[in-house]
């Protein structure tokens, strides 16, 4: 039986009846009963009430009426009048009188249960009317899935005490503001549609009340201390948002439509106008200034969601010391995309996690009730497109897009909720799409019935004007004047642009990026700058890392690892794991932050990092790089949720916010990055070219063939290399701890930022040869793009060489072992540590050094994968041969014995003179 201890003295038959009726009920029902019973003045609250029911003192219908109230709270949104163009589908809310054992005969009976909604001694008719007004009007409040009772009760009390219908009687100035924003939104779209017939603009027509909603969020948020708002959205309505929310001038937008301006010095390939980002500062109605950032996005609609969250988190961390109430993320979704794309779910699952919290996001769904040409019946299984909200118990306010006052109420309520609870909240604005997916698409082909209705349906501005005029709030003349004046303004701006086109100007980067420059020429990448540190600083970091906190009980295996580290240090050497931590320590002591996230990063997938230690007895965790210096940067390290797409997108957004921190995403295995292929292709690879925005994100992709099968071998080096052009990123495959140290420090040392893709080792993490001398980290040392054979230096040694084996990554150590075993002084082995930008000058020196020698490229990957096809393009003038696995559809075999034979064959062929 459920725990009804609060009525433990009740009549047994009543308890049994309660159990049968509510055994599967949510917590809210029990809570509501508590509230109900506590409202009656009995000596034994509860006991007297239940006894009264069964002894005839109180009509049992009181309980039924109370249950009716609970039903409306829980399911009233299923009856709400939120759809402006279709009749509400019957979702079987079971809110008829007979569902609660009531009938028309009870309508004029007075019930004490009405006290629950502030109506003591009201008739059933009055109670139902009030519930209909609150829960079944133009806003449907869906919040029963919120488990936290404080949160749920706050929402309920706000909804029921503010009585939305009455609150719509907003001050006249606010009504005029609504009309103004509707006027701008509607007339702007109509103007573009008239002047640029057939051009794609992904108009907001049918959903213009979005502009009222966003304007309301900004003004309300400013009153709660929000200083920055970061917005992510797809293309629909983007131009309208840029013009009427962000403040991009109409001249600039018309200039882009006219297509007259081309940048004098073209940098990158640019992007279509409805994908571009924008930054601005706007003054709110209260006179406060808010910084707005619209993040650029590709056509993969919802992929921008985690990018926005990462950007907002970085702002909160870097500018506001973790005070995330100062920064508000807004995600504007389409209904089909929000329901159909898994990235929406991944992003909301991050919202309450320590490493990814942003203090709550306002999700605004422009619910067009269609996706491209697909009806919502075919687009989702869930009742609403906002089903992801239920996963994190975020409240959802479904609102009719034809009622701008209801939309304004919903968004202001959402801001209040977000600022109080710092959790996500969804606004589902049900509207329609006036045209097809784009302006050249005819929706009559697929939705003739719906579009016959839409064709004659008045726009939100027209409807609201008529409402205001009928109320006497404004005169028709004033409404018409607003429209004509705005049309005139747009026409004037268009004529100005046509007479004198604006020069093409890129938007200035944000303040944090202004000290950097774009790098577009090879000479900027030819040599790496010195990135070493003083021996004193190195010793300080290593001493700190090797000394556990006082009284800390190390896990036994960790004791052994520290002893192994110490043995290497005694030999003045560092392995990969300790060199990596020392790198972070050096950056922190420079006053810069380091952020590292991904699955299992605290320990490291292969147990090499141990950046966070756990006490074997108290289980307390300690970050090993905290506390070195009072003015050091912060080391943010977080084990992520089991996601690649959202987490990589988040880290890209974090790195987009500022060039100062070192930001890293690590794949559990390098192969797994392809779960985030969209972020790689559409942001990391092309972001600078499309949007002229630098980004210094680092990807750690464990790579190497150890016989672990097709999904645990290859980080698809070939895919990254195929995408390399215009110095868009750095791709490296490292074999020494010192090179890891230098390449990471180089990320922050250069006067520009580029994404860095690192093929990192797995088995090499404990390979006895993968160590570096301490001197390789000291002042004046730098990253080595190519490492020549250290045993071939003199002219005499070069003369002995008959074959040069060029390679990258782990296979070097297999080749080195064979060379030593056979004592071959006729073979040189050269390592390519950086593959892109291709180190052409160093290669030219190698060609000259080994001129006339037989040259091979040796790789573990199949011949249609790995670096071969890329590297071969730079050796077209050279006799260059390949040793590799045969071409294959799969990256690697799943059979260990076959793997071993293949690996042996590669080495045999490389040495078969």
Tab-separated table of N, CA, C and O in Angstrom, residues 189 192-193 195-203 239 253-259 273-274 435 438-441 498:
chain	number	residue	atom	x	y	z
A	189	UNK	N	8.501	40.930	-43.445
A	189	UNK	CA	8.380	39.736	-44.271
A	189	UNK	C	7.614	40.032	-45.561
A	189	UNK	O	8.009	39.583	-46.650
A	192	UNK	N	9.898	41.950	-47.997
A	192	UNK	CA	10.883	41.099	-48.659
A	192	UNK	C	10.211	40.218	-49.704
A	192	UNK	O	10.741	40.005	-50.804
A	193	UNK	N	9.038	39.695	-49.367
A	193	UNK	CA	8.325	38.834	-50.301
A	193	UNK	C	7.897	39.555	-51.559
A	193	UNK	O	7.810	38.954	-52.642
A	195	UNK	N	9.516	42.409	-52.794
A	195	UNK	CA	10.676	42.930	-53.519
A	195	UNK	C	11.585	41.827	-54.056
A	195	UNK	O	12.294	42.040	-55.037
A	196	UNK	N	11.597	40.678	-53.406
A	196	UNK	CA	12.520	39.616	-53.804
A	196	UNK	C	11.748	38.320	-54.022
A	196	UNK	O	11.930	37.337	-53.299
A	197	UNK	N	10.893	38.348	-55.004
A	197	UNK	CA	10.004	37.223	-55.285
A	197	UNK	C	10.837	35.995	-55.651
A	197	UNK	O	11.706	36.051	-56.519
A	198	UNK	N	10.542	34.908	-54.972
A	198	UNK	CA	11.211	33.644	-55.286
A	198	UNK	C	12.544	33.446	-54.614
A	198	UNK	O	13.075	32.327	-54.619
A	199	UNK	N	13.132	34.492	-54.028
A	199	UNK	CA	14.410	34.318	-53.325
A	199	UNK	C	14.177	33.622	-51.986
A	199	UNK	O	13.222	33.923	-51.277
A	200	UNK	N	15.059	32.724	-51.658
A	200	UNK	CA	14.945	32.038	-50.378
A	200	UNK	C	15.165	33.026	-49.236
A	200	UNK	O	16.146	33.772	-49.234
A	201	UNK	N	14.267	33.008	-48.288
A	201	UNK	CA	14.464	33.826	-47.082
A	201	UNK	C	13.965	33.087	-45.841
A	201	UNK	O	14.141	33.538	-44.731
A	202	UNK	N	13.311	31.948	-46.040
A	202	UNK	CA	12.787	31.152	-44.929
A	202	UNK	C	12.013	32.049	-43.962
A	202	UNK	O	12.391	32.248	-42.816
A	203	UNK	N	10.910	32.563	-44.484
A	203	UNK	CA	10.185	33.613	-43.780
A	203	UNK	C	9.532	33.118	-42.494
A	203	UNK	O	9.268	31.930	-42.319
A	239	UNK	N	16.297	36.068	-40.579
A	239	UNK	CA	16.457	37.439	-41.061
A	239	UNK	C	15.603	38.397	-40.245
A	239	UNK	O	16.007	39.530	-39.948
A	253	UNK	N	20.756	44.157	-44.696
A	253	UNK	CA	20.024	42.981	-45.183
A	253	UNK	C	19.637	43.158	-46.651
A	253	UNK	O	19.795	42.244	-47.472
A	254	UNK	N	19.143	44.334	-47.022
A	254	UNK	CA	18.799	44.584	-48.422
A	254	UNK	C	20.038	44.478	-49.301
A	254	UNK	O	19.993	43.992	-50.428
A	255	UNK	N	21.149	44.968	-48.797
A	255	UNK	CA	22.408	44.898	-49.542
A	255	UNK	C	22.755	43.449	-49.889
A	255	UNK	O	23.215	43.143	-50.996
A	256	UNK	N	22.514	42.542	-48.929
A	256	UNK	CA	22.791	41.132	-49.165
A	256	UNK	C	21.822	40.553	-50.188
A	256	UNK	O	22.205	39.738	-51.039
A	257	UNK	N	20.553	40.965	-50.129
A	257	UNK	CA	19.584	40.492	-51.110
A	257	UNK	C	19.922	41.008	-52.513
A	257	UNK	O	19.771	40.302	-53.499
A	258	UNK	N	20.357	42.257	-52.579
A	258	UNK	CA	20.682	42.834	-53.884
A	258	UNK	C	21.901	42.140	-54.500
A	258	UNK	O	22.056	42.106	-55.714
A	259	UNK	N	22.752	41.583	-53.656
A	259	UNK	CA	23.914	40.853	-54.151
A	259	UNK	C	24.938	41.725	-54.843
A	259	UNK	O	25.719	41.257	-55.680
A	273	UNK	N	22.856	34.105	-46.261
A	273	UNK	CA	22.539	35.158	-45.290
A	273	UNK	C	21.724	34.669	-44.105
A	273	UNK	O	21.759	35.255	-43.029
A	274	UNK	N	20.964	33.570	-44.304
A	274	UNK	CA	20.122	33.087	-43.208
A	274	UNK	C	20.835	32.057	-42.333
A	274	UNK	O	20.198	31.340	-41.571
A	435	UNK	N	4.073	29.900	-46.137
A	435	UNK	CA	4.541	29.421	-47.435
A	435	UNK	C	5.056	27.998	-47.281
A	435	UNK	O	4.904	27.369	-46.246
A	438	UNK	N	10.522	26.646	-48.363
A	438	UNK	CA	11.112	27.917	-48.759
A	438	UNK	C	10.153	28.596	-49.715
A	438	UNK	O	9.119	28.035	-50.084
A	439	UNK	N	10.507	29.780	-50.117
A	439	UNK	CA	9.545	30.576	-50.880
A	439	UNK	C	9.328	30.055	-52.299
A	439	UNK	O	8.398	30.484	-52.990
A	440	UNK	N	10.140	29.122	-52.742
A	440	UNK	CA	9.944	28.533	-54.061
A	440	UNK	C	9.184	27.215	-54.010
A	440	UNK	O	8.955	26.584	-55.043
A	441	UNK	N	8.811	26.798	-52.819
A	441	UNK	CA	8.156	25.499	-52.632
A	441	UNK	C	6.648	25.695	-52.488
A	441	UNK	O	6.204	26.590	-51.773
A	498	UNK	N	20.053	50.684	-53.266
A	498	UNK	CA	20.101	50.537	-54.729
A	498	UNK	C	20.839	51.693	-55.383
A	498	UNK	O	21.511	51.512	-56.396
